[in-house]
Amino acid sequence: MPHHGGPAPTGSEAGAGAESEVEVEVRIEAGAEAVARAAHAGQRDKAGRPYAGHLAAVAEGVRARGGDAELVAAAWLHDALEDGVLSEEWLDKAPLPQRTKDVVRALTKRPGEELEAYARRILATPGARLVKTADIAHNADPRRLAALDEPTARRLAHKYATMRAHLGLTPAD
């Protein structure tokens, strides 16, 4: 995936063989999905399901909320650094748009970091709140929580409600 820092050239700007904006968007999303699926291969969520299902749901949630290809790519990669399946060095060198990289970094909770500081970073990074909204919506889905033991479901429901409050979200978001 080559770096894409803005709209793809169109009309007279586009040379022979230049990709259309749609082709660039598809390539960005597909590349991020492939990397995320490979990086998280074998990983399971708290209910024992393949972790890639969560990533797919967050990516679809971002798309449904009006997110563009750069944010959908960030959705696929949103847990990769935090889970340690990809490194900061990989992200630095990855042929991804800078905005995608910025959102992934903003969504990576640091060890010992307070939720308020984490929320401030998300709110200060364009696009990160939308991706986090989709992430929380999927994580807090009552059907997902129902698959967990009661204490874990209660603890996570509280965690997601607290994060929603920090981000100015409602349960409907």
mmCIF file of C-alpha atoms in Angstrom:
data_model
loop_
_atom_site.group_PDB
_atom_site.id
_atom_site.type_symbol
_atom_site.label_atom_id
_atom_site.label_comp_id
_atom_site.label_asym_id
_atom_site.label_seq_id
_atom_site.Cartn_x
_atom_site.Cartn_y
_atom_site.Cartn_z
ATOM 1 C CA MET A 1 0.000 0.000 0.000
ATOM 2 C CA PRO A 2 1.684 3.261 -1.012
ATOM 3 C CA HIS A 3 1.263 6.295 1.214
ATOM 4 C CA HIS A 4 -1.862 8.258 0.415
ATOM 5 C CA GLY A 5 -1.797 11.708 1.958
ATOM 6 C CA GLY A 6 -4.780 13.210 0.157
ATOM 7 C CA PRO A 7 -7.282 12.611 -2.590
ATOM 8 C CA ALA A 8 -6.144 10.553 -5.544
ATOM 9 C CA PRO A 9 -5.418 12.538 -8.688
ATOM 10 C CA THR A 10 -8.340 12.803 -11.048
ATOM 11 C CA GLY A 11 -8.986 14.129 -14.531
ATOM 12 C CA SER A 12 -5.955 15.846 -16.046
ATOM 13 C CA GLU A 13 -3.913 15.178 -12.881
ATOM 14 C CA ALA A 14 -4.210 11.417 -13.306
ATOM 15 C CA GLY A 15 -1.525 9.900 -15.464
ATOM 16 C CA ALA A 16 -1.833 6.720 -17.449
ATOM 17 C CA GLY A 17 -2.357 3.829 -15.068
ATOM 18 C CA ALA A 18 -3.118 6.076 -12.076
ATOM 19 C CA GLU A 19 -5.501 4.609 -9.556
ATOM 20 C CA SER A 20 -8.893 6.144 -9.033
ATOM 21 C CA GLU A 21 -9.814 7.422 -5.592
ATOM 22 C CA VAL A 22 -12.093 4.408 -5.130
ATOM 23 C CA GLU A 23 -9.271 2.020 -6.041
ATOM 24 C CA VAL A 24 -6.971 3.715 -3.524
ATOM 25 C CA GLU A 25 -9.644 3.480 -0.819
ATOM 26 C CA VAL A 26 -10.286 -0.192 -1.531
ATOM 27 C CA ARG A 27 -6.548 -0.923 -1.441
ATOM 28 C CA ILE A 28 -6.084 0.942 1.876
ATOM 29 C CA GLU A 29 -8.978 -0.937 3.517
ATOM 30 C CA ALA A 30 -8.086 -4.341 2.071
ATOM 31 C CA GLY A 31 -4.430 -3.966 3.006
ATOM 32 C CA ALA A 32 -5.249 -3.005 6.587
ATOM 33 C CA GLU A 33 -7.715 -5.885 6.844
ATOM 34 C CA ALA A 34 -5.168 -8.409 5.547
ATOM 35 C CA VAL A 35 -2.466 -7.175 7.938
ATOM 36 C CA ALA A 36 -4.860 -7.158 10.901
ATOM 37 C CA ARG A 37 -6.230 -10.641 10.170
ATOM 38 C CA ALA A 38 -2.691 -12.039 9.873
ATOM 39 C CA ALA A 39 -1.430 -10.203 12.965
ATOM 40 C CA HIS A 40 -4.365 -11.314 15.129
ATOM 41 C CA ALA A 41 -4.545 -14.861 13.680
ATOM 42 C CA GLY A 42 -5.150 -17.359 16.448
ATOM 43 C CA GLN A 43 -6.154 -14.642 18.918
ATOM 44 C CA ARG A 44 -9.538 -15.076 20.612
ATOM 45 C CA ASP A 45 -11.862 -12.616 22.319
ATOM 46 C CA LYS A 46 -13.012 -13.031 25.927
ATOM 47 C CA ALA A 47 -15.843 -15.326 24.780
ATOM 48 C CA GLY A 48 -13.448 -17.541 22.812
ATOM 49 C CA ARG A 49 -14.430 -16.327 19.338
ATOM 50 C CA PRO A 50 -11.836 -15.432 16.679
ATOM 51 C CA TYR A 51 -10.653 -11.882 17.388
ATOM 52 C CA ALA A 52 -10.898 -10.907 13.724
ATOM 53 C CA GLY A 53 -14.691 -10.941 14.146
ATOM 54 C CA HIS A 54 -14.402 -7.988 16.536
ATOM 55 C CA LEU A 55 -12.144 -6.123 14.119
ATOM 56 C CA ALA A 56 -14.578 -6.730 11.244
ATOM 57 C CA ALA A 57 -17.489 -5.497 13.365
ATOM 58 C CA VAL A 58 -15.621 -2.317 14.347
ATOM 59 C CA ALA A 59 -14.646 -1.675 10.711
ATOM 60 C CA GLU A 60 -18.271 -2.118 9.645
ATOM 61 C CA GLY A 61 -19.402 0.130 12.517
ATOM 62 C CA VAL A 62 -17.023 2.848 11.338
ATOM 63 C CA ARG A 63 -18.311 2.497 7.773
ATOM 64 C CA ALA A 64 -21.939 2.622 8.994
ATOM 65 C CA ARG A 65 -21.162 5.816 10.944
ATOM 66 C CA GLY A 66 -19.817 7.515 7.808
ATOM 67 C CA GLY A 67 -16.127 6.787 8.256
ATOM 68 C CA ASP A 68 -13.907 6.895 5.186
ATOM 69 C CA ALA A 69 -11.307 4.340 4.039
ATOM 70 C CA GLU A 70 -8.602 5.795 6.279
ATOM 71 C CA LEU A 71 -10.799 5.356 9.359
ATOM 72 C CA VAL A 72 -11.966 1.882 8.313
ATOM 73 C CA ALA A 73 -8.285 0.934 7.987
ATOM 74 C CA ALA A 74 -7.674 2.341 11.477
ATOM 75 C CA ALA A 75 -10.592 0.255 12.756
ATOM 76 C CA TRP A 76 -8.962 -2.911 11.432
ATOM 77 C CA LEU A 77 -5.704 -1.970 13.177
ATOM 78 C CA HIS A 78 -7.073 -0.281 16.317
ATOM 79 C CA ASP A 79 -5.937 -2.972 18.779
ATOM 80 C CA ALA A 80 -2.756 -4.114 17.023
ATOM 81 C CA LEU A 81 -0.253 -2.008 18.991
ATOM 82 C CA GLU A 82 -2.029 -2.374 22.330
ATOM 83 C CA ASP A 83 -2.233 -6.158 21.901
ATOM 84 C CA GLY A 84 1.412 -6.278 20.845
ATOM 85 C CA VAL A 85 0.707 -8.036 17.543
ATOM 86 C CA LEU A 86 2.281 -5.152 15.587
ATOM 87 C CA SER A 87 4.969 -2.728 16.717
ATOM 88 C CA GLU A 88 5.340 1.045 16.658
ATOM 89 C CA GLU A 89 8.217 0.482 14.239
ATOM 90 C CA TRP A 90 5.939 -1.452 11.912
ATOM 91 C CA LEU A 91 3.366 1.347 12.048
ATOM 92 C CA ASP A 92 6.037 3.994 11.397
ATOM 93 C CA LYS A 93 7.108 2.208 8.204
ATOM 94 C CA ALA A 94 3.690 0.962 7.085
ATOM 95 C CA PRO A 95 2.470 2.342 3.758
ATOM 96 C CA LEU A 96 -0.639 3.789 5.377
ATOM 97 C CA PRO A 97 -2.083 7.303 5.357
ATOM 98 C CA GLN A 98 -0.758 9.444 8.222
ATOM 99 C CA ARG A 99 -4.309 9.938 9.506
ATOM 100 C CA THR A 100 -4.750 6.161 9.847
ATOM 101 C CA LYS A 101 -1.489 5.935 11.796
ATOM 102 C CA ASP A 102 -2.481 8.858 14.019
ATOM 103 C CA VAL A 103 -5.832 7.254 14.864
ATOM 104 C CA VAL A 104 -4.247 3.867 15.619
ATOM 105 C CA ARG A 105 -1.764 5.565 17.964
ATOM 106 C CA ALA A 106 -4.521 7.594 19.652
ATOM 107 C CA LEU A 107 -6.549 4.423 20.264
ATOM 108 C CA THR A 108 -3.615 2.547 21.793
ATOM 109 C CA LYS A 109 -4.063 2.693 25.555
ATOM 110 C CA ARG A 110 -0.717 2.882 27.276
ATOM 111 C CA PRO A 111 0.162 0.783 30.344
ATOM 112 C CA GLY A 112 -0.940 2.564 33.501
ATOM 113 C CA GLU A 113 -2.609 5.358 31.557
ATOM 114 C CA GLU A 114 -5.639 6.924 33.219
ATOM 115 C CA LEU A 115 -8.887 6.810 31.258
ATOM 116 C CA GLU A 116 -9.191 10.599 31.304
ATOM 117 C CA ALA A 117 -5.809 11.027 29.570
ATOM 118 C CA TYR A 118 -6.679 8.291 27.079
ATOM 119 C CA ALA A 119 -10.020 9.962 26.311
ATOM 120 C CA ARG A 120 -8.362 13.383 25.875
ATOM 121 C CA ARG A 121 -5.950 11.913 23.307
ATOM 122 C CA ILE A 122 -8.821 10.291 21.420
ATOM 123 C CA LEU A 123 -10.813 13.534 21.413
ATOM 124 C CA ALA A 124 -7.759 15.488 20.204
ATOM 125 C CA THR A 125 -7.158 13.171 17.225
ATOM 126 C CA PRO A 126 -9.445 13.699 14.214
ATOM 127 C CA GLY A 127 -11.366 10.504 13.483
ATOM 128 C CA ALA A 128 -10.333 8.611 16.608
ATOM 129 C CA ARG A 129 -13.616 9.248 18.449
ATOM 130 C CA LEU A 130 -15.605 7.725 15.587
ATOM 131 C CA VAL A 131 -13.469 4.558 15.593
ATOM 132 C CA LYS A 132 -13.639 4.319 19.396
ATOM 133 C CA THR A 133 -17.417 4.772 19.240
ATOM 134 C CA ALA A 134 -17.693 1.764 16.914
ATOM 135 C CA ASP A 135 -15.315 -0.213 19.136
ATOM 136 C CA ILE A 136 -17.302 0.508 22.295
ATOM 137 C CA ALA A 137 -20.611 -0.192 20.530
ATOM 138 C CA HIS A 138 -19.419 -3.651 19.534
ATOM 139 C CA ASN A 139 -17.725 -4.432 22.840
ATOM 140 C CA ALA A 140 -20.765 -3.309 24.840
ATOM 141 C CA ASP A 141 -23.289 -5.137 22.659
ATOM 142 C CA PRO A 142 -25.541 -7.006 25.109
ATOM 143 C CA ARG A 143 -25.283 -10.169 22.977
ATOM 144 C CA ARG A 144 -21.477 -10.105 23.326
ATOM 145 C CA LEU A 145 -21.631 -9.380 27.048
ATOM 146 C CA ALA A 146 -24.169 -12.206 27.534
ATOM 147 C CA ALA A 147 -21.533 -14.704 26.351
ATOM 148 C CA LEU A 148 -19.298 -13.777 29.319
ATOM 149 C CA ASP A 149 -19.463 -14.756 32.963
ATOM 150 C CA GLU A 150 -21.491 -12.333 35.086
ATOM 151 C CA PRO A 151 -18.601 -10.593 36.925
ATOM 152 C CA THR A 152 -16.669 -10.025 33.686
ATOM 153 C CA ALA A 153 -19.766 -8.759 31.864
ATOM 154 C CA ARG A 154 -20.549 -6.348 34.734
ATOM 155 C CA ARG A 155 -16.951 -5.079 34.903
ATOM 156 C CA LEU A 156 -16.783 -4.517 31.145
ATOM 157 C CA ALA A 157 -20.202 -2.853 30.973
ATOM 158 C CA HIS A 158 -19.022 -0.390 33.639
ATOM 159 C CA LYS A 159 -15.729 0.175 31.801
ATOM 160 C CA TYR A 160 -17.519 0.939 28.522
ATOM 161 C CA ALA A 161 -20.074 3.220 30.204
ATOM 162 C CA THR A 162 -17.233 5.156 31.850
ATOM 163 C CA MET A 163 -15.383 5.535 28.550
ATOM 164 C CA ARG A 164 -18.593 6.662 26.811
ATOM 165 C CA ALA A 165 -18.985 9.370 29.449
ATOM 166 C CA HIS A 166 -15.376 10.547 28.980
ATOM 167 C CA LEU A 167 -15.941 10.787 25.219
ATOM 168 C CA GLY A 168 -19.335 12.512 25.494
ATOM 169 C CA LEU A 169 -21.166 9.525 23.992
ATOM 170 C CA THR A 170 -24.589 8.191 24.868
ATOM 171 C CA PRO A 171 -25.514 4.485 24.985
ATOM 172 C CA ALA A 172 -27.206 5.039 21.618
ATOM 173 C CA ASP A 173 -23.892 6.108 20.018
#
